[in-house]
mmCIF file of N, CA and C in Angstrom:
data_model
loop_
_atom_site.group_PDB
_atom_site.id
_atom_site.type_symbol
_atom_site.label_atom_id
_atom_site.label_comp_id
_atom_site.label_asym_id
_atom_site.label_seq_id
_atom_site.Cartn_x
_atom_site.Cartn_y
_atom_site.Cartn_z
ATOM 1 N N MET A 1 -55.056 72.294 -113.139
ATOM 2 C CA MET A 1 -54.115 72.911 -112.152
ATOM 3 C C MET A 1 -54.780 72.692 -110.700
ATOM 4 N N VAL A 2 -54.354 72.434 -109.974
ATOM 5 C CA VAL A 2 -54.706 72.523 -108.710
ATOM 6 C C VAL A 2 -54.219 73.444 -107.650
ATOM 7 N N TYR A 3 -55.195 74.173 -106.942
ATOM 8 C CA TYR A 3 -54.706 75.191 -105.971
ATOM 9 C C TYR A 3 -54.969 74.846 -104.728
ATOM 10 N N ARG A 4 -53.806 74.444 -104.194
ATOM 11 C CA ARG A 4 -53.838 74.278 -102.693
ATOM 12 C C ARG A 4 -52.562 74.924 -101.912
ATOM 13 N N ASN A 5 -52.578 75.309 -100.863
ATOM 14 C CA ASN A 5 -51.549 75.894 -100.308
ATOM 15 C C ASN A 5 -50.480 74.936 -99.635
ATOM 16 N N VAL A 6 -49.685 75.304 -98.999
ATOM 17 C CA VAL A 6 -48.552 74.337 -98.091
ATOM 18 C C VAL A 6 -49.304 73.370 -97.364
ATOM 19 N N GLY A 7 -50.054 73.974 -96.527
ATOM 20 C CA GLY A 7 -50.750 73.575 -95.413
ATOM 21 C C GLY A 7 -51.661 72.498 -95.855
ATOM 22 N N GLN A 8 -52.306 72.514 -96.965
ATOM 23 C CA GLN A 8 -53.139 71.568 -97.483
ATOM 24 C C GLN A 8 -52.562 70.432 -97.892
ATOM 25 N N HIS A 9 -51.122 70.740 -98.775
ATOM 26 C CA HIS A 9 -50.564 69.817 -99.423
ATOM 27 C C HIS A 9 -49.862 68.799 -98.163
ATOM 28 N N LEU A 10 -49.612 69.616 -97.154
ATOM 29 C CA LEU A 10 -49.323 68.488 -95.963
ATOM 30 C C LEU A 10 -50.186 67.721 -95.310
ATOM 31 N N ARG A 11 -51.396 68.072 -95.263
ATOM 32 C CA ARG A 11 -52.412 67.150 -94.975
ATOM 33 C C ARG A 11 -52.680 66.131 -95.891
ATOM 34 N N LEU A 12 -52.890 66.441 -97.178
ATOM 35 C CA LEU A 12 -53.002 65.419 -98.154
ATOM 36 C C LEU A 12 -51.645 64.327 -97.954
ATOM 37 N N ALA A 13 -50.747 64.557 -97.929
ATOM 38 C CA ALA A 13 -49.399 63.864 -97.940
ATOM 39 C C ALA A 13 -49.723 62.822 -96.560
ATOM 40 N N ALA A 14 -50.071 63.274 -95.512
ATOM 41 C CA ALA A 14 -50.109 62.531 -94.130
ATOM 42 C C ALA A 14 -51.553 61.652 -94.457
ATOM 43 N N GLU A 15 -52.437 62.000 -94.911
ATOM 44 C CA GLU A 15 -53.706 60.998 -95.195
ATOM 45 C C GLU A 15 -52.981 60.112 -96.347
ATOM 46 N N GLN A 16 -52.375 60.602 -97.360
ATOM 47 C CA GLN A 16 -52.052 59.265 -98.139
ATOM 48 C C GLN A 16 -50.659 58.548 -97.855
ATOM 49 N N PHE A 17 -49.878 59.196 -97.192
ATOM 50 C CA PHE A 17 -48.591 58.646 -96.852
ATOM 51 C C PHE A 17 -48.233 58.680 -94.969
ATOM 52 N N PRO A 18 -49.055 58.284 -94.439
ATOM 53 C CA PRO A 18 -48.985 58.616 -92.601
ATOM 54 C C PRO A 18 -47.526 57.882 -92.206
ATOM 55 N N ASN A 19 -47.144 56.970 -92.970
ATOM 56 C CA ASN A 19 -46.173 56.324 -92.164
ATOM 57 C C ASN A 19 -44.747 56.433 -92.818
ATOM 58 N N ASN A 20 -44.786 57.377 -93.934
ATOM 59 C CA ASN A 20 -43.745 57.253 -95.054
ATOM 60 C C ASN A 20 -42.919 58.505 -93.995
ATOM 61 N N GLU A 21 -41.350 58.569 -94.131
ATOM 62 C CA GLU A 21 -41.102 59.640 -93.572
ATOM 63 C C GLU A 21 -40.744 60.778 -94.209
ATOM 64 N N ALA A 22 -41.242 61.722 -93.721
ATOM 65 C CA ALA A 22 -41.094 63.220 -94.272
ATOM 66 C C ALA A 22 -40.195 64.207 -94.202
ATOM 67 N N ILE A 23 -39.367 63.603 -92.885
ATOM 68 C CA ILE A 23 -38.187 64.794 -92.719
ATOM 69 C C ILE A 23 -37.289 63.986 -92.009
ATOM 70 N N VAL A 24 -35.896 63.988 -92.326
ATOM 71 C CA VAL A 24 -34.823 63.272 -91.711
ATOM 72 C C VAL A 24 -33.583 64.535 -91.725
ATOM 73 N N SER A 25 -33.677 64.941 -90.187
ATOM 74 C CA SER A 25 -32.793 66.166 -90.265
ATOM 75 C C SER A 25 -31.117 65.601 -90.047
ATOM 76 N N CYS A 26 -30.408 66.524 -90.629
ATOM 77 C CA CYS A 26 -29.003 66.131 -90.726
ATOM 78 C C CYS A 26 -28.456 67.054 -89.507
ATOM 79 N N HIS A 27 -29.039 67.917 -88.802
ATOM 80 C CA HIS A 27 -28.521 68.964 -87.923
ATOM 81 C C HIS A 27 -28.758 68.178 -86.161
ATOM 82 N N GLU A 28 -29.789 67.223 -86.467
ATOM 83 C CA GLU A 28 -30.099 66.660 -84.786
ATOM 84 C C GLU A 28 -30.216 65.205 -85.506
ATOM 85 N N GLU A 29 -28.926 64.466 -84.476
ATOM 86 C CA GLU A 29 -28.987 63.148 -84.555
ATOM 87 C C GLU A 29 -30.235 62.211 -84.530
ATOM 88 N N GLY A 30 -30.614 61.602 -85.395
ATOM 89 C CA GLY A 30 -31.637 60.549 -85.135
ATOM 90 C C GLY A 30 -32.889 61.122 -85.429
ATOM 91 N N ALA A 31 -33.282 62.496 -85.733
ATOM 92 C CA ALA A 31 -34.242 63.050 -85.712
ATOM 93 C C ALA A 31 -34.921 62.954 -87.159
ATOM 94 N N ARG A 32 -36.083 62.042 -87.076
ATOM 95 C CA ARG A 32 -36.544 61.783 -88.336
ATOM 96 C C ARG A 32 -38.451 61.626 -87.658
ATOM 97 N N LEU A 33 -39.186 62.224 -88.803
ATOM 98 C CA LEU A 33 -40.559 62.087 -88.425
ATOM 99 C C LEU A 33 -41.196 61.704 -89.880
ATOM 100 N N THR A 34 -42.517 61.039 -89.376
ATOM 101 C CA THR A 34 -43.268 60.885 -90.438
ATOM 102 C C THR A 34 -44.479 61.747 -90.880
ATOM 103 N N TYR A 35 -44.986 61.540 -91.864
ATOM 104 C CA TYR A 35 -45.859 62.648 -92.552
ATOM 105 C C TYR A 35 -46.997 62.850 -91.192
ATOM 106 N N ALA A 36 -47.453 61.568 -90.704
ATOM 107 C CA ALA A 36 -48.349 61.694 -89.825
ATOM 108 C C ALA A 36 -47.975 62.603 -88.475
ATOM 109 N N ALA A 37 -46.630 62.510 -88.033
ATOM 110 C CA ALA A 37 -46.082 62.797 -87.041
ATOM 111 C C ALA A 37 -45.546 64.677 -87.124
ATOM 112 N N VAL A 38 -45.363 64.839 -88.218
ATOM 113 C CA VAL A 38 -45.208 66.193 -88.890
ATOM 114 C C VAL A 38 -46.611 67.208 -88.849
ATOM 115 N N LEU A 39 -47.447 66.471 -89.406
ATOM 116 C CA LEU A 39 -48.867 67.074 -89.197
ATOM 117 C C LEU A 39 -49.412 67.385 -87.771
ATOM 118 N N ASP A 40 -49.171 66.230 -86.845
ATOM 119 C CA ASP A 40 -49.685 66.657 -85.979
ATOM 120 C C ASP A 40 -48.828 67.745 -84.908
ATOM 121 N N LYS A 41 -47.548 67.566 -85.032
ATOM 122 C CA LYS A 41 -46.764 68.724 -84.355
ATOM 123 C C LYS A 41 -46.939 70.085 -85.231
ATOM 124 N N VAL A 42 -46.969 70.055 -86.476
ATOM 125 C CA VAL A 42 -47.617 71.434 -87.155
ATOM 126 C C VAL A 42 -48.601 71.862 -86.818
ATOM 127 N N ASP A 43 -49.697 71.006 -86.252
ATOM 128 C CA ASP A 43 -51.064 71.659 -86.068
ATOM 129 C C ASP A 43 -51.109 72.117 -84.774
ATOM 130 N N ARG A 44 -50.362 71.345 -83.727
ATOM 131 C CA ARG A 44 -50.292 71.759 -82.643
ATOM 132 C C ARG A 44 -49.629 73.377 -82.403
ATOM 133 N N LEU A 45 -48.491 73.568 -83.447
ATOM 134 C CA LEU A 45 -47.889 74.662 -82.969
ATOM 135 C C LEU A 45 -48.736 75.858 -83.709
ATOM 136 N N ALA A 46 -49.452 75.144 -85.008
ATOM 137 C CA ALA A 46 -50.211 76.332 -85.473
ATOM 138 C C ALA A 46 -51.195 76.897 -84.560
ATOM 139 N N ALA A 47 -51.942 75.993 -83.819
ATOM 140 C CA ALA A 47 -52.990 76.066 -82.592
ATOM 141 C C ALA A 47 -52.297 77.115 -81.775
ATOM 142 N N SER A 48 -50.988 77.057 -81.323
ATOM 143 C CA SER A 48 -50.137 77.861 -80.376
ATOM 144 C C SER A 48 -50.165 79.536 -80.776
ATOM 145 N N PHE A 49 -49.861 79.542 -82.136
ATOM 146 C CA PHE A 49 -49.630 80.939 -82.830
ATOM 147 C C PHE A 49 -51.314 81.633 -82.591
ATOM 148 N N LEU A 50 -52.092 80.856 -83.149
ATOM 149 C CA LEU A 50 -53.422 81.432 -82.832
ATOM 150 C C LEU A 50 -53.973 81.878 -81.536
ATOM 151 N N GLN A 51 -53.506 81.118 -80.590
ATOM 152 C CA GLN A 51 -53.737 81.352 -79.180
ATOM 153 C C GLN A 51 -52.805 82.695 -78.653
ATOM 154 N N LEU A 52 -51.788 82.550 -79.301
ATOM 155 C CA LEU A 52 -51.012 83.749 -79.085
ATOM 156 C C LEU A 52 -51.971 85.205 -79.727
ATOM 157 N N GLY A 53 -52.350 85.070 -80.403
ATOM 158 C CA GLY A 53 -53.066 86.225 -81.023
ATOM 159 C C GLY A 53 -52.928 86.689 -82.632
ATOM 160 N N LEU A 54 -51.992 85.351 -83.138
ATOM 161 C CA LEU A 54 -51.549 85.654 -84.403
ATOM 162 C C LEU A 54 -52.946 85.354 -85.337
ATOM 163 N N ARG A 55 -52.880 85.772 -86.394
ATOM 164 C CA ARG A 55 -54.230 85.547 -87.192
ATOM 165 C C ARG A 55 -53.875 85.125 -88.690
ATOM 166 N N GLN A 56 -54.753 84.513 -89.477
ATOM 167 C CA GLN A 56 -54.516 84.271 -90.917
ATOM 168 C C GLN A 56 -54.338 85.556 -91.560
ATOM 169 N N GLY A 57 -53.267 85.803 -92.496
ATOM 170 C CA GLY A 57 -52.779 86.959 -93.377
ATOM 171 C C GLY A 57 -51.590 87.697 -92.488
ATOM 172 N N ASP A 58 -51.555 87.427 -91.178
ATOM 173 C CA ASP A 58 -50.493 88.039 -90.412
ATOM 174 C C ASP A 58 -49.001 87.576 -91.287
ATOM 175 N N ARG A 59 -48.078 88.470 -90.987
ATOM 176 C CA ARG A 59 -46.804 88.240 -91.653
ATOM 177 C C ARG A 59 -45.922 87.828 -90.169
ATOM 178 N N VAL A 60 -45.456 86.800 -90.453
ATOM 179 C CA VAL A 60 -44.671 86.027 -89.526
ATOM 180 C C VAL A 60 -42.846 85.950 -89.686
ATOM 181 N N GLY A 61 -42.002 86.715 -88.874
ATOM 182 C CA GLY A 61 -40.650 86.561 -89.323
ATOM 183 C C GLY A 61 -40.232 85.364 -88.526
ATOM 184 N N ILE A 62 -39.673 84.613 -89.290
ATOM 185 C CA ILE A 62 -38.644 83.066 -88.740
ATOM 186 C C ILE A 62 -37.528 83.190 -88.920
ATOM 187 N N TRP A 63 -36.960 83.530 -87.503
ATOM 188 C CA TRP A 63 -35.329 83.595 -87.828
ATOM 189 C C TRP A 63 -34.764 82.649 -87.021
ATOM 190 N N ALA A 64 -34.466 81.398 -87.738
ATOM 191 C CA ALA A 64 -33.925 80.412 -86.824
ATOM 192 C C ALA A 64 -32.820 79.619 -87.217
ATOM 193 N N PRO A 65 -32.118 78.596 -86.550
ATOM 194 C CA PRO A 65 -30.918 77.678 -87.293
ATOM 195 C C PRO A 65 -31.744 76.680 -87.855
ATOM 196 N N ASN A 66 -31.015 76.295 -88.857
ATOM 197 C CA ASN A 66 -31.309 75.210 -89.997
ATOM 198 C C ASN A 66 -31.803 73.764 -89.012
ATOM 199 N N GLY A 67 -32.744 73.365 -89.072
ATOM 200 C CA GLY A 67 -32.890 72.121 -88.420
ATOM 201 C C GLY A 67 -34.470 71.362 -88.464
ATOM 202 N N MET A 68 -35.066 70.849 -87.685
ATOM 203 C CA MET A 68 -36.343 70.283 -87.958
ATOM 204 C C MET A 68 -37.506 71.425 -87.151
ATOM 205 N N LEU A 69 -36.989 72.247 -86.156
ATOM 206 C CA LEU A 69 -38.223 73.310 -85.699
ATOM 207 C C LEU A 69 -38.139 74.455 -86.643
ATOM 208 N N PHE A 70 -37.028 74.759 -87.508
ATOM 209 C CA PHE A 70 -37.168 75.837 -88.517
ATOM 210 C C PHE A 70 -38.269 75.112 -89.405
ATOM 211 N N TYR A 71 -38.110 74.234 -90.064
ATOM 212 C CA TYR A 71 -38.975 73.356 -90.953
ATOM 213 C C TYR A 71 -40.504 73.524 -90.304
ATOM 214 N N LEU A 72 -40.621 72.936 -89.161
ATOM 215 C CA LEU A 72 -41.784 72.689 -88.472
ATOM 216 C C LEU A 72 -42.587 74.093 -88.281
ATOM 217 N N THR A 73 -42.060 74.997 -88.032
ATOM 218 C CA THR A 73 -42.371 76.458 -87.606
ATOM 219 C C THR A 73 -42.671 76.683 -88.970
ATOM 220 N N ASN A 74 -42.024 76.657 -89.873
ATOM 221 C CA ASN A 74 -42.611 77.394 -91.260
ATOM 222 C C ASN A 74 -44.000 76.484 -91.714
ATOM 223 N N LEU A 75 -43.926 75.144 -91.655
ATOM 224 C CA LEU A 75 -45.279 74.704 -91.949
ATOM 225 C C LEU A 75 -46.402 75.134 -91.015
ATOM 226 N N ALA A 76 -46.123 75.398 -89.688
ATOM 227 C CA ALA A 76 -46.868 75.690 -88.793
ATOM 228 C C ALA A 76 -47.823 77.147 -89.408
ATOM 229 N N ALA A 77 -47.117 78.091 -89.553
ATOM 230 C CA ALA A 77 -47.480 79.158 -89.984
ATOM 231 C C ALA A 77 -48.202 79.384 -91.265
ATOM 232 N N ALA A 78 -47.865 78.237 -92.157
ATOM 233 C CA ALA A 78 -48.370 78.043 -93.434
ATOM 234 C C ALA A 78 -49.648 77.299 -93.436
ATOM 235 N N ARG A 79 -49.839 76.423 -92.361
ATOM 236 C CA ARG A 79 -51.190 75.937 -92.046
ATOM 237 C C ARG A 79 -52.113 76.652 -91.275
ATOM 238 N N ALA A 80 -51.629 77.797 -90.326
ATOM 239 C CA ALA A 80 -52.426 78.800 -90.018
ATOM 240 C C ALA A 80 -52.863 79.989 -90.746
ATOM 241 N N GLY A 81 -52.283 79.830 -92.098
ATOM 242 C CA GLY A 81 -52.727 80.732 -92.816
ATOM 243 C C GLY A 81 -51.870 81.982 -93.010
ATOM 244 N N MET A 82 -50.777 81.850 -92.277
ATOM 245 C CA MET A 82 -49.772 83.069 -92.312
ATOM 246 C C MET A 82 -48.912 83.218 -93.463
ATOM 247 N N ILE A 83 -48.275 84.392 -93.488
ATOM 248 C CA ILE A 83 -47.424 84.710 -94.437
ATOM 249 C C ILE A 83 -45.960 84.799 -93.771
ATOM 250 N N THR A 84 -45.170 83.718 -94.008
ATOM 251 C CA THR A 84 -44.047 83.908 -93.279
ATOM 252 C C THR A 84 -42.517 84.637 -94.149
ATOM 253 N N THR A 85 -41.912 85.389 -93.388
ATOM 254 C CA THR A 85 -40.668 85.844 -94.000
ATOM 255 C C THR A 85 -39.394 84.663 -93.498
ATOM 256 N N ILE A 86 -39.168 83.807 -94.308
ATOM 257 C CA ILE A 86 -38.212 82.897 -94.064
ATOM 258 C C ILE A 86 -36.880 82.913 -94.071
ATOM 259 N N GLN A 87 -36.225 82.953 -93.151
ATOM 260 C CA GLN A 87 -34.728 83.639 -92.752
ATOM 261 C C GLN A 87 -34.253 82.515 -91.990
ATOM 262 N N SER A 88 -33.427 81.890 -92.223
ATOM 263 C CA SER A 88 -32.668 80.795 -91.352
ATOM 264 C C SER A 88 -31.384 81.721 -91.109
ATOM 265 N N THR A 89 -30.910 81.445 -89.964
ATOM 266 C CA THR A 89 -29.524 82.192 -89.286
ATOM 267 C C THR A 89 -28.409 81.634 -90.044
ATOM 268 N N TYR A 90 -28.417 81.104 -91.259
ATOM 269 C CA TYR A 90 -27.114 80.474 -91.977
ATOM 270 C C TYR A 90 -26.631 81.647 -92.736
ATOM 271 N N GLY A 91 -25.578 82.227 -92.388
ATOM 272 C CA GLY A 91 -25.099 83.297 -93.025
ATOM 273 C C GLY A 91 -25.513 84.859 -92.679
ATOM 274 N N ALA A 92 -24.733 85.209 -92.038
ATOM 275 C CA ALA A 92 -25.014 86.978 -91.944
ATOM 276 C C ALA A 92 -25.303 87.473 -93.092
ATOM 277 N N THR A 93 -24.614 87.271 -94.007
ATOM 278 C CA THR A 93 -24.746 88.150 -95.026
ATOM 279 C C THR A 93 -26.293 88.241 -95.888
ATOM 280 N N ALA A 94 -27.038 87.156 -95.524
ATOM 281 C CA ALA A 94 -28.230 87.012 -96.000
ATOM 282 C C ALA A 94 -29.454 87.604 -95.522
ATOM 283 N N VAL A 95 -28.771 88.051 -93.892
ATOM 284 C CA VAL A 95 -29.780 88.782 -93.269
ATOM 285 C C VAL A 95 -29.662 90.284 -93.716
ATOM 286 N N TYR A 96 -28.210 90.553 -93.943
ATOM 287 C CA TYR A 96 -28.031 92.000 -94.085
ATOM 288 C C TYR A 96 -29.016 92.238 -95.551
ATOM 289 N N THR A 97 -29.009 91.359 -96.532
ATOM 290 C CA THR A 97 -29.528 91.786 -97.944
ATOM 291 C C THR A 97 -31.132 91.396 -97.715
ATOM 292 N N SER A 98 -31.577 91.081 -96.673
ATOM 293 C CA SER A 98 -33.146 91.370 -96.488
ATOM 294 C C SER A 98 -33.256 92.641 -95.889
ATOM 295 N N GLY A 99 -32.797 93.543 -96.141
ATOM 296 C CA GLY A 99 -32.719 95.041 -95.635
ATOM 297 C C GLY A 99 -34.418 95.293 -96.013
ATOM 298 N N TYR A 100 -34.993 95.182 -96.872
ATOM 299 C CA TYR A 100 -36.503 95.775 -97.255
ATOM 300 C C TYR A 100 -37.281 94.834 -96.049
ATOM 301 N N VAL A 101 -36.820 93.769 -95.775
ATOM 302 C CA VAL A 101 -37.992 92.895 -94.783
ATOM 303 C C VAL A 101 -37.881 93.838 -93.399
ATOM 304 N N SER A 102 -36.736 94.258 -93.023
ATOM 305 C CA SER A 102 -36.325 94.627 -91.692
ATOM 306 C C SER A 102 -36.544 95.934 -91.549
ATOM 307 N N ARG A 103 -36.312 96.676 -92.704
ATOM 308 C CA ARG A 103 -37.003 98.350 -92.600
ATOM 309 C C ARG A 103 -38.227 98.279 -92.836
ATOM 310 N N HIS A 104 -39.114 97.335 -93.273
ATOM 311 C CA HIS A 104 -40.510 97.397 -93.585
ATOM 312 C C HIS A 104 -41.273 97.202 -91.828
ATOM 313 N N ARG A 105 -40.446 96.139 -91.293
ATOM 314 C CA ARG A 105 -40.859 95.889 -90.082
ATOM 315 C C ARG A 105 -40.353 97.091 -88.806
ATOM 316 N N PHE A 106 -38.985 97.295 -88.794
ATOM 317 C CA PHE A 106 -38.673 98.143 -87.925
ATOM 318 C C PHE A 106 -38.479 99.700 -88.296
ATOM 319 N N GLY A 107 -39.132 100.149 -89.489
ATOM 320 C CA GLY A 107 -39.528 101.598 -89.871
ATOM 321 C C GLY A 107 -38.197 101.832 -90.855
ATOM 322 N N PRO A 108 -39.027 102.803 -91.665
ATOM 323 C CA PRO A 108 -37.944 103.206 -92.709
ATOM 324 C C PRO A 108 -36.943 104.096 -92.468
ATOM 325 N N ASN A 109 -36.591 104.471 -91.186
ATOM 326 C CA ASN A 109 -35.564 105.134 -90.718
ATOM 327 C C ASN A 109 -34.140 104.361 -90.171
ATOM 328 N N GLU A 110 -34.498 102.863 -90.309
ATOM 329 C CA GLU A 110 -33.531 101.859 -89.923
ATOM 330 C C GLU A 110 -32.392 101.832 -90.880
ATOM 331 N N SER A 111 -31.169 102.623 -90.438
ATOM 332 C CA SER A 111 -30.068 102.580 -91.415
ATOM 333 C C SER A 111 -29.253 101.158 -91.152
ATOM 334 N N ASN A 112 -29.650 100.442 -90.416
ATOM 335 C CA ASN A 112 -28.368 99.102 -90.429
ATOM 336 C C ASN A 112 -29.155 97.912 -89.930
ATOM 337 N N PRO A 113 -29.902 97.247 -90.954
ATOM 338 C CA PRO A 113 -31.120 96.315 -90.571
ATOM 339 C C PRO A 113 -29.928 95.058 -89.931
ATOM 340 N N TYR A 114 -28.766 94.821 -90.406
ATOM 341 C CA TYR A 114 -28.004 93.849 -89.892
ATOM 342 C C TYR A 114 -27.804 94.230 -88.397
ATOM 343 N N ARG A 115 -27.511 95.478 -88.139
ATOM 344 C CA ARG A 115 -27.292 95.712 -86.553
ATOM 345 C C ARG A 115 -28.743 95.190 -85.512
ATOM 346 N N THR A 116 -29.659 95.554 -86.301
ATOM 347 C CA THR A 116 -30.987 95.192 -85.461
ATOM 348 C C THR A 116 -31.261 93.883 -85.185
ATOM 349 N N TYR A 117 -31.210 92.862 -86.377
ATOM 350 C CA TYR A 117 -31.055 91.730 -86.134
ATOM 351 C C TYR A 117 -30.249 90.917 -85.238
ATOM 352 N N ARG A 118 -28.976 91.645 -85.388
ATOM 353 C CA ARG A 118 -27.997 91.028 -84.411
ATOM 354 C C ARG A 118 -28.435 91.485 -82.852
ATOM 355 N N SER A 119 -28.975 92.485 -82.855
ATOM 356 C CA SER A 119 -29.481 92.817 -81.467
ATOM 357 C C SER A 119 -30.500 92.039 -80.856
ATOM 358 N N LEU A 120 -31.524 91.084 -81.632
ATOM 359 C CA LEU A 120 -32.614 90.492 -81.326
ATOM 360 C C LEU A 120 -32.175 89.074 -81.171
ATOM 361 N N GLY A 121 -31.042 88.428 -81.932
ATOM 362 C CA GLY A 121 -30.653 87.336 -81.613
ATOM 363 C C GLY A 121 -29.731 86.959 -80.740
ATOM 364 N N PRO A 122 -29.637 85.460 -80.583
ATOM 365 C CA PRO A 122 -28.704 85.293 -79.554
ATOM 366 C C PRO A 122 -27.295 85.600 -79.554
ATOM 367 N N THR A 123 -26.674 85.662 -78.297
ATOM 368 C CA THR A 123 -24.999 86.196 -78.375
ATOM 369 C C THR A 123 -24.549 84.523 -78.439
ATOM 370 N N THR A 124 -23.439 84.612 -79.158
ATOM 371 C CA THR A 124 -22.536 83.268 -79.199
ATOM 372 C C THR A 124 -20.998 83.607 -78.778
#
């Protein structure tokens, strides 16, 4: 058995298959990236996380619409050694059922985690 994290697997894939498509987004027209391009973008974003003061082992909540940026952000957090709370904005019920995560972040007295998430997100 080989023990590697997601970030290490991405690096190996970029070394072995640099010109192969790694992501084709159906949410953004014509959005395609090779493994080499994904690794470059992910490493730059991971470096930005570190410059913001986040550190390896930090928990990072990512709440974003499905698409390329959601994918790249999750990979960047993994490359930087962070632990992600993966939450796409697809479906409000999924946000509500993640009550443990929101209570952990916003305190044990939070009675309505869905309302908390809605207050943080963009209005439509």
